Structures are given as structure tokens and as C-alpha cells.
Short mmCIF file of C-alpha atoms in Angstrom, two decimals:
data_model
loop_
_atom_site.label_atom_id
_atom_site.label_comp_id
_atom_site.label_asym_id
_atom_site.label_seq_id
_atom_site.Cartn_x
_atom_site.Cartn_y
_atom_site.Cartn_z
CA UNK F 926 54.66 -130.78 -81.67
CA UNK F 927 50.90 -131.11 -81.97
CA UNK F 928 48.55 -128.32 -82.92
CA UNK F 929 47.24 -125.90 -80.28
CA UNK F 930 43.48 -125.50 -80.04
CA UNK F 931 41.77 -122.17 -79.40
CA UNK F 932 38.16 -121.03 -79.14
CA UNK F 933 36.88 -117.93 -80.89
CA UNK F 934 33.66 -115.98 -80.48
CA UNK F 935 32.29 -114.26 -83.61
CA UNK F 936 29.44 -111.81 -84.27
CA UNK F 937 27.28 -111.66 -87.37
CA UNK F 938 29.22 -109.60 -89.95
CA UNK F 939 26.95 -106.58 -89.45
CA UNK F 940 27.32 -106.59 -85.66
CA UNK F 941 25.62 -108.02 -82.56
CA UNK F 942 22.10 -107.14 -83.66
CA UNK F 943 22.67 -108.05 -87.33
CA UNK F 944 20.87 -110.81 -89.26
CA UNK F 945 21.65 -114.29 -87.93
CA UNK F 946 22.94 -117.31 -89.80
CA UNK F 947 26.08 -115.76 -91.27
CA UNK F 948 28.71 -117.81 -89.47
CA UNK F 949 28.41 -116.22 -86.06
CA UNK F 950 29.03 -118.45 -83.07
CA UNK F 951 31.97 -120.23 -81.49
CA UNK F 952 34.75 -121.34 -83.79
CA UNK F 953 37.43 -123.90 -83.04
CA UNK F 954 40.83 -122.73 -84.27
CA UNK F 955 44.03 -124.71 -84.66
CA UNK F 956 47.44 -123.08 -84.39
CA UNK F 957 50.48 -124.88 -85.75
CA UNK F 958 53.20 -123.99 -83.20
CA UNK F 959 55.97 -124.69 -85.73
CA UNK F 960 54.74 -122.46 -88.54
CA UNK F 961 52.13 -120.22 -86.92
CA UNK F 962 49.56 -121.43 -89.44
CA UNK F 963 45.88 -121.17 -88.51
CA UNK F 964 42.82 -123.17 -89.52
CA UNK F 965 39.28 -122.95 -88.19
CA UNK F 966 35.71 -124.20 -88.38
CA UNK F 967 32.41 -123.28 -86.75
CA UNK F 968 31.86 -125.43 -83.64
CA UNK F 969 28.59 -124.05 -82.27
CA UNK F 970 26.08 -121.55 -83.67
CA UNK F 971 25.19 -118.95 -81.03
CA UNK F 972 23.89 -115.36 -81.25
CA UNK F 973 26.77 -112.84 -81.02
CA UNK F 974 29.10 -114.59 -78.53
CA UNK F 975 31.36 -111.59 -77.96
CA UNK F 976 33.24 -113.03 -74.97
CA UNK F 977 34.30 -116.56 -73.97
CA UNK F 978 35.84 -118.01 -70.83
CA UNK F 979 37.11 -121.47 -69.89
CA UNK F 980 35.83 -123.04 -66.70
CA UNK F 981 36.24 -126.11 -64.50
CA UNK F 982 35.22 -129.58 -65.62
CA UNK F 983 35.89 -128.97 -69.31
CA UNK F 984 33.29 -126.21 -69.58
CA UNK F 985 33.29 -123.20 -71.89
CA UNK F 986 31.07 -120.17 -71.31
CA UNK F 987 29.86 -117.69 -73.91
CA UNK F 988 28.27 -114.28 -73.39
CA UNK F 989 25.82 -113.38 -76.17
CA UNK F 990 25.99 -109.60 -76.53
CA UNK F 991 22.30 -109.10 -77.20
CA UNK F 992 19.47 -107.23 -75.50
CA UNK F 993 18.48 -108.88 -73.26
CA UNK F 994 21.75 -110.76 -72.92
CA UNK F 995 22.28 -114.45 -72.29
CA UNK F 996 25.09 -116.72 -71.14
CA UNK F 997 25.53 -120.25 -72.47
CA UNK F 998 27.49 -123.04 -70.80
CA UNK F 999 28.94 -125.62 -73.21
CA UNK F 1000 30.82 -128.83 -72.48
CA UNK F 1001 33.97 -129.52 -74.47
CA UNK F 1002 33.58 -133.08 -75.78
CA UNK F 1003 36.38 -134.30 -78.00
CA UNK F 1004 36.68 -131.88 -80.90
CA UNK F 1005 33.27 -130.31 -80.37
CA UNK F 1006 30.99 -128.41 -78.03
CA UNK F 1007 27.75 -129.62 -76.47
CA UNK F 1008 25.43 -126.86 -75.16
CA UNK F 1009 24.43 -127.56 -71.56
CA UNK F 1010 22.28 -124.56 -70.59
CA UNK F 1011 21.49 -120.99 -71.59
CA UNK F 1012 20.38 -118.50 -68.93
CA UNK F 1013 19.75 -114.78 -68.68
CA UNK F 1014 22.82 -112.62 -68.19
CA UNK F 1015 21.08 -110.20 -65.83
CA UNK F 1016 21.32 -107.24 -68.20
CA UNK F 1017 21.73 -106.03 -71.76
CA UNK F 1018 24.85 -106.57 -73.88
CA UNK F 1019 27.00 -108.82 -71.67
CA UNK F 1020 30.59 -108.27 -72.79
CA UNK F 1021 32.89 -110.00 -70.29
CA UNK F 1022 33.00 -113.17 -68.16
CA UNK F 1023 35.12 -114.03 -65.13
CA UNK F 1024 35.23 -117.61 -63.85
CA UNK F 1025 36.14 -118.80 -60.34
CA UNK F 1026 35.55 -122.14 -58.65
CA UNK F 1027 32.33 -120.83 -57.11
CA UNK F 1028 30.75 -118.61 -59.74
CA UNK F 1029 30.66 -117.02 -63.16
CA UNK F 1030 30.61 -113.21 -63.04
CA UNK F 1031 29.04 -111.35 -65.96
CA UNK F 1032 29.69 -107.68 -66.85
CA UNK F 1033 26.85 -106.15 -68.88
CA UNK F 1034 27.76 -103.07 -70.88
CA UNK F 1035 24.22 -102.03 -71.74
CA UNK F 1036 22.85 -102.23 -68.21
CA UNK F 1037 26.07 -101.44 -66.35
CA UNK F 1038 25.69 -104.37 -63.98
CA UNK F 1039 27.74 -107.25 -62.57
CA UNK F 1040 25.77 -110.49 -62.29
CA UNK F 1041 26.55 -113.65 -60.32
CA UNK F 1042 25.84 -117.13 -61.71
CA UNK F 1043 26.93 -119.73 -59.12
CA UNK F 1044 28.55 -122.92 -60.43
CA UNK F 1045 28.63 -126.52 -59.25
CA UNK F 1046 31.94 -128.30 -58.72
CA UNK F 1047 31.78 -129.59 -62.31
CA UNK F 1048 31.37 -126.07 -63.69
CA UNK F 1049 27.67 -126.32 -64.50
CA UNK F 1050 25.13 -123.75 -63.38
CA UNK F 1051 23.65 -124.57 -59.97
CA UNK F 1052 20.07 -125.75 -59.55
CA UNK F 1053 19.17 -122.28 -58.24
CA UNK F 1054 20.38 -120.64 -61.47
CA UNK F 1055 18.59 -123.18 -63.65
CA UNK F 1056 15.36 -122.85 -61.66
CA UNK F 1057 15.31 -119.06 -61.93
CA UNK F 1058 16.74 -118.98 -65.44
CA UNK F 1059 19.30 -116.35 -64.53
CA UNK F 1060 21.60 -114.78 -61.96
CA UNK F 1061 21.32 -115.13 -58.21
CA UNK F 1062 22.58 -111.56 -57.79
CA UNK F 1063 22.69 -108.48 -60.02
CA UNK F 1064 24.74 -105.52 -58.76
CA UNK F 1065 24.16 -102.12 -60.31
CA UNK F 1066 24.89 -98.52 -59.41
CA UNK F 1067 24.38 -94.95 -60.62
CA UNK F 1068 26.73 -92.46 -62.24
CA UNK F 1069 27.99 -90.94 -65.47
CA UNK F 1070 31.03 -89.29 -67.03
CA UNK F 1071 31.87 -86.27 -69.19
CA UNK F 1072 31.51 -88.04 -72.56
CA UNK F 1073 27.79 -87.71 -73.28
CA UNK F 1074 27.96 -90.18 -76.17
CA UNK F 1075 29.58 -92.97 -74.15
CA UNK F 1076 29.25 -92.09 -70.46
CA UNK F 1077 25.59 -91.19 -69.98
CA UNK F 1078 25.21 -94.08 -67.50
CA UNK F 1079 27.20 -96.96 -65.99
CA UNK F 1080 28.75 -99.38 -68.50
CA UNK F 1081 30.47 -102.30 -66.78
CA UNK F 1082 33.02 -103.55 -69.31
CA UNK F 1083 35.08 -106.21 -67.50
CA UNK F 1084 35.86 -107.79 -64.17
CA UNK F 1085 38.83 -109.48 -62.52
CA UNK F 1086 39.89 -110.59 -59.05
CA UNK F 1087 41.87 -108.24 -56.88
CA UNK F 1088 45.51 -109.32 -56.37
CA UNK F 1089 44.65 -110.69 -52.92
CA UNK F 1090 41.57 -112.51 -54.26
CA UNK F 1091 39.18 -110.92 -51.77
CA UNK F 1092 37.28 -108.79 -54.27
CA UNK F 1093 35.84 -108.80 -57.74
CA UNK F 1094 36.93 -105.55 -59.40
CA UNK F 1095 34.74 -104.12 -62.15
CA UNK F 1096 35.94 -101.61 -64.74
CA UNK F 1097 33.07 -99.22 -65.49
CA UNK F 1098 33.59 -97.28 -68.71
CA UNK F 1099 30.59 -95.04 -68.05
CA UNK F 1100 31.54 -93.78 -64.59
CA UNK F 1101 35.37 -93.82 -64.79
CA UNK F 1102 35.57 -96.17 -61.83
CA UNK F 1103 37.05 -99.47 -60.81
CA UNK F 1104 34.36 -100.75 -58.49
CA UNK F 1105 34.86 -103.16 -55.60
CA UNK F 1106 32.66 -106.15 -54.69
CA UNK F 1107 33.71 -108.33 -51.77
CA UNK F 1108 33.60 -112.08 -52.37
CA UNK F 1109 31.77 -114.30 -49.92
CA UNK F 1110 32.94 -117.91 -49.40
CA UNK F 1111 30.07 -119.13 -51.60
CA UNK F 1112 31.03 -116.77 -54.45
CA UNK F 1113 28.24 -114.25 -53.90
CA UNK F 1114 29.22 -110.59 -53.75
CA UNK F 1115 28.71 -107.56 -51.51
CA UNK F 1116 29.03 -104.19 -53.22
CA UNK F 1117 31.55 -102.07 -51.31
CA UNK F 1118 31.77 -99.09 -53.62
CA UNK F 1119 34.78 -97.73 -55.47
CA UNK F 1120 38.33 -99.09 -55.39
CA UNK F 1121 39.69 -96.44 -57.77
CA UNK F 1122 38.26 -93.27 -59.28
CA UNK F 1123 40.06 -92.61 -62.55
CA UNK F 1124 40.34 -89.19 -64.24
CA UNK F 1125 37.10 -88.02 -65.90
CA UNK F 1126 36.83 -89.31 -69.44
CA UNK F 1127 39.18 -92.29 -68.94
CA UNK F 1128 36.60 -94.91 -69.89
CA UNK F 1129 38.18 -97.98 -68.22
CA UNK F 1130 37.62 -101.06 -70.39
CA UNK F 1131 39.86 -104.09 -69.69
CA UNK F 1132 42.30 -104.90 -66.89
CA UNK F 1133 45.21 -107.26 -66.28
CA UNK F 1134 47.33 -108.33 -63.31
CA UNK F 1135 50.95 -107.26 -63.13
CA UNK F 1136 53.78 -108.11 -60.75
CA UNK F 1137 53.98 -106.61 -57.28
CA UNK F 1138 50.22 -106.33 -56.89
CA UNK F 1139 49.90 -103.89 -59.78
CA UNK F 1140 46.94 -103.58 -62.13
CA UNK F 1141 47.03 -102.41 -65.74
CA UNK F 1142 43.79 -100.70 -66.80
CA UNK F 1143 43.07 -99.70 -70.39
CA UNK F 1144 41.42 -96.30 -70.79
CA UNK F 1145 39.34 -96.74 -73.93
CA UNK F 1146 38.26 -93.10 -74.15
CA UNK F 1147 41.47 -91.30 -73.17
CA UNK F 1148 43.66 -93.80 -75.09
CA UNK F 1149 45.88 -94.66 -72.14
CA UNK F 1150 47.08 -97.46 -69.89
CA UNK F 1151 46.78 -96.73 -66.18
CA UNK F 1152 49.09 -98.48 -63.73
CA UNK F 1153 47.50 -98.94 -60.29
CA UNK F 1154 48.95 -100.51 -57.14
CA UNK F 1155 46.60 -102.60 -55.03
CA UNK F 1156 46.61 -101.65 -51.35
CA UNK F 1157 45.18 -104.63 -49.50
CA UNK F 1158 44.70 -102.80 -46.20
CA UNK F 1159 42.40 -100.15 -47.67
CA UNK F 1160 41.14 -102.31 -50.55
CA UNK F 1161 41.92 -99.52 -52.98
CA UNK F 1162 43.89 -99.30 -56.21
CA UNK F 1163 46.36 -96.40 -56.01
CA UNK F 1164 47.39 -94.57 -59.21
CA UNK F 1165 51.07 -94.99 -60.07
CA UNK F 1166 51.55 -94.17 -63.77
CA UNK F 1167 49.62 -93.24 -66.91
CA UNK F 1168 51.11 -93.91 -70.36
CA UNK F 1169 49.71 -93.41 -73.88
CA UNK F 1170 48.30 -96.66 -75.23
CA UNK F 1171 50.23 -96.14 -78.45
CA UNK F 1172 52.36 -93.55 -80.24
CA UNK F 1173 51.42 -93.68 -83.92
CA UNK F 1174 48.07 -91.99 -84.57
CA UNK F 1175 47.16 -92.36 -80.91
CA UNK F 1176 45.05 -89.26 -80.18
CA UNK F 1177 42.32 -88.99 -77.57
CA UNK F 1178 38.98 -87.88 -78.99
CA UNK F 1179 39.53 -89.52 -82.38
CA UNK F 1180 38.28 -92.93 -83.45
CA UNK F 1181 41.21 -94.59 -81.70
CA UNK F 1182 40.00 -96.99 -79.02
CA UNK F 1183 42.27 -99.31 -77.02
CA UNK F 1184 40.69 -102.71 -76.49
CA UNK F 1185 42.26 -105.70 -74.74
CA UNK F 1186 45.27 -105.86 -72.41
CA UNK F 1187 47.28 -109.01 -71.63
CA UNK F 1188 50.44 -109.82 -69.69
CA UNK F 1189 52.78 -112.40 -71.20
CA UNK F 1190 56.36 -113.36 -70.30
CA UNK F 1191 56.91 -110.15 -68.38
CA UNK F 1192 55.56 -107.82 -71.08
CA UNK F 1193 52.24 -105.98 -71.37
CA UNK F 1194 50.36 -106.14 -74.70
CA UNK F 1195 47.56 -103.75 -75.66
CA UNK F 1196 45.36 -103.84 -78.76
CA UNK F 1197 44.49 -100.43 -80.19
CA UNK F 1198 41.62 -100.09 -82.67
CA UNK F 1199 41.78 -97.21 -85.11
CA UNK F 1200 45.57 -97.09 -85.20
CA UNK F 1201 45.16 -100.88 -85.70
CA UNK F 1202 48.23 -102.04 -83.83
CA UNK F 1203 49.13 -104.30 -80.94
CA UNK F 1204 51.54 -102.47 -78.64
CA UNK F 1205 54.17 -104.14 -76.46
CA UNK F 1206 55.32 -102.51 -73.23
CA UNK F 1207 58.19 -103.69 -71.06
CA UNK F 1208 57.63 -103.75 -67.30
CA UNK F 1209 59.99 -102.12 -64.80
CA UNK F 1210 60.29 -101.21 -61.12
CA UNK F 1211 58.52 -104.31 -59.88
CA UNK F 1212 55.48 -103.71 -62.08
CA UNK F 1213 55.08 -99.99 -61.33
CA UNK F 1214 56.36 -98.60 -64.63
CA UNK F 1215 55.60 -99.43 -68.27
CA UNK F 1216 57.83 -98.47 -71.17
CA UNK F 1217 56.64 -98.41 -74.77
CA UNK F 1218 58.69 -100.84 -76.88
CA UNK F 1219 57.03 -101.71 -80.17
CA UNK F 1220 53.86 -101.33 -82.26
CA UNK F 1221 52.84 -104.16 -84.54
CA UNK F 1222 50.32 -103.46 -87.35
CA UNK F 1223 47.70 -106.22 -87.35
CA UNK F 1224 44.80 -104.90 -89.45
CA UNK F 1225 41.56 -103.00 -88.86
CA UNK F 1226 40.12 -103.08 -85.36
CA UNK F 1227 42.09 -105.56 -83.19
CA UNK F 1228 39.38 -106.44 -80.66
CA UNK F 1229 41.00 -109.22 -78.61
CA UNK F 1230 44.12 -111.37 -78.54
CA UNK F 1231 45.76 -114.40 -76.98
CA UNK F 1232 49.46 -115.07 -76.51
CA UNK F 1233 50.08 -118.78 -76.76
CA UNK F 1234 52.88 -121.06 -77.90
CA UNK F 1235 55.21 -118.18 -78.76
CA UNK F 1236 52.55 -116.61 -80.99
CA UNK F 1237 50.28 -113.59 -80.84
CA UNK F 1238 46.82 -114.57 -82.11
CA UNK F 1239 44.61 -111.53 -82.81
CA UNK F 1240 40.90 -111.22 -83.55
CA UNK F 1241 41.00 -108.52 -86.25
CA UNK F 1242 37.34 -107.64 -86.04
CA UNK F 1243 36.62 -105.37 -88.99
CA UNK F 1244 38.79 -107.38 -91.36
CA UNK F 1245 36.86 -110.58 -90.65
CA UNK F 1246 39.97 -112.58 -89.91
CA UNK F 1247 42.17 -113.97 -87.16
CA UNK F 1248 45.92 -113.64 -87.59
CA UNK F 1249 49.01 -115.07 -85.94
CA UNK F 1250 52.45 -113.52 -85.56
CA UNK F 1251 55.53 -114.76 -83.79
CA UNK F 1252 55.81 -112.90 -80.49
CA UNK F 1253 59.19 -111.60 -81.65
CA UNK F 1254 58.27 -110.76 -85.26
CA UNK F 1255 55.99 -108.57 -87.38
CA UNK F 1256 55.34 -110.93 -90.29
CA UNK F 1257 51.89 -112.55 -90.51
CA UNK F 1258 52.41 -116.31 -90.19
CA UNK F 1259 48.83 -117.52 -90.30
CA UNK F 1260 45.38 -116.25 -91.12
CA UNK F 1261 41.85 -117.62 -91.12
CA UNK F 1262 38.63 -115.92 -92.29
CA UNK F 1263 35.97 -115.57 -89.59
CA UNK F 1264 32.97 -113.19 -89.55
CA UNK F 1265 33.51 -110.34 -87.07
CA UNK F 1266 35.87 -112.13 -84.63
CA UNK F 1267 35.52 -110.75 -81.13
CA UNK F 1268 37.32 -112.93 -78.55
CA UNK F 1269 39.97 -115.65 -78.72
CA UNK F 1270 40.94 -117.89 -75.78
CA UNK F 1271 43.22 -120.92 -75.49
CA UNK F 1272 41.59 -124.33 -75.33
#
């Protein structure tokens, strides 16, 4: 079996606003599917690319989590990356990207907005985006939450499509909401308010699709995973279950912050910073119920992960390394040193 390629976004070691030229940018990783071994090299120098997404036509997109923020489109050519265009993100500290055939949607944490960058059929920014140097639409709103240090204003942290594909759903950590934006045929959006109001202090961060039209939403501030059921008729996400994101050292109000959530082979995986584990949940009742199964220590501050080729590949942010484990085992199989790794996606 040949090696599996992955892309990794990395900050400067001292964080998004730290001094440049210390290895930050997009790294190309190679995973040996037989041994789990990892190797890597810098493929493109960019400022603080905290989130990456693959697109049509061999494109890769990177959100630079700076103020003001930018988004760069790069073409995958052979083993390397060729920058195509960099445009404004539409707000400060872009932290998540969602790609469809029509558009790239950008969540900006600092400004609390969702921006729309339309794409051509080949995945490049449209002439309208290039002419303006930024988004065609920027959707913002007002609100706050009970945590004065984190919820003083809206903080859009991620987006995904609704199970029926009619809406872009945005998790807003600052307002404890999953917001709802209706998709037009051309990919532009109409803001239609709130799909789900979560308990005060939840701090929704990342989301994933589950079976039966269910959504799994990580509460970064209350250290939970919320199970919601999508109701297509009302275009709302109905609460079904709330479970602790982890068991060991998993206390709300401490420096324990769940990060990324992924669904793989019928299980739900959640990274938890502070307790520094990746937690596996089994899924029951057609997607409506999660059951805690196992916690795997991975090192300080697991920011993001990818499950590929029977391996869990984790960006262990504060350790400055990316690790691989077999999905069914706890032993570290591979490791590569990378400054402040933030996001890992399959090639």
C-alpha cells in the first residue's frame, strides 16, 4: 500500500499573532498505512493557517487566523501547492471553512460573522470575489452569553450544511446559538435566524453529522456534546441528549476545552484540550444517543484530528507535534514535529 497524504495548517509557535518565519504555513504529511509512521515537510509558507479545507478541481483553501483575516486558495500540483489568490475573509480571526460546489463559507471568530466567497466550477474564486478582493456577502448578528471573558459578543466558530442541505448552520460560541442561513441556488445566503438555542454558557464550537438527521455539537465552555435532531419542516435542531465530553478531569469552568468532533465508522470522536485526550463515543438509537467508550491520551492540547486509513491523526497543538494511533489502539505509532499544528485534513 502506498503512503497517504495529508495537509496540515500550523501557526507560529507563539500563536497566530506571533513572529513570522518559524515554520508556520501548510505542511504536507505522509502517513504509512502499514506502520502508522508519519513524515512531513513545509509545503507553503502562510500566516497562521488555522483551518484548511479541500475543494473542487484540486484546490485547497486556508484561513489565516489574523486580524484582519484572509483566505488563500492554492492549487495542488503534484507534490506541492501553488498559491492562486488571497482575499479578505470578511472579518477578524477566520477559524473555519466550509466548501460546496457554489461557494466557500468562512466563519470568523473575532468578528462573529459568516462570509460567502463564491467559487467557479474549477474551485477558484469568481471574478466578482477577485475584483472586490473579498466576500460577496458578510452575515453578522448581535448577542452575548453569560461568560464575560468569552461571550461578550458573537463568535462564529464553525459552519456545516443542514442534513437536508437547505441551510448553512453556524455554531456561535458567543451567543450559544446554532444559526440558520438559507442557501440560494447560486450559493448566496439569507439569514433566517436561530435553528437552535443552546443552554446559556454552552459555547458551541464544532459540529458533525450523525445518522438519522442528528447533529453532534461540541460545547467548548460547558465541556459537553449536545445531540440535536434536525426537523426539516421547521428548520430547527431539536435537543435530544447532552453528555459530558470526557470523564477524566472533565470539569466545566476549568481549563478543559473540547475542540474538534468527527464521525468515523459509526463512532463519534471528540478532542478535549486540558484533559488532553481524544474520546470515542458509540452511537445508538439511530443516532439519538451517545455512550462514552474510551479516552485516549494524546498529549497537550489536541486541537484537531483526522481519521484516515485506520489511523487517528491528531494535531497536538501545544506539544508542537502531530501523532498517529491505530483507531483500535492507544500506542503512538508515528510522530512528526510541527510548530503549533492546528488543523489536519486528508489529501
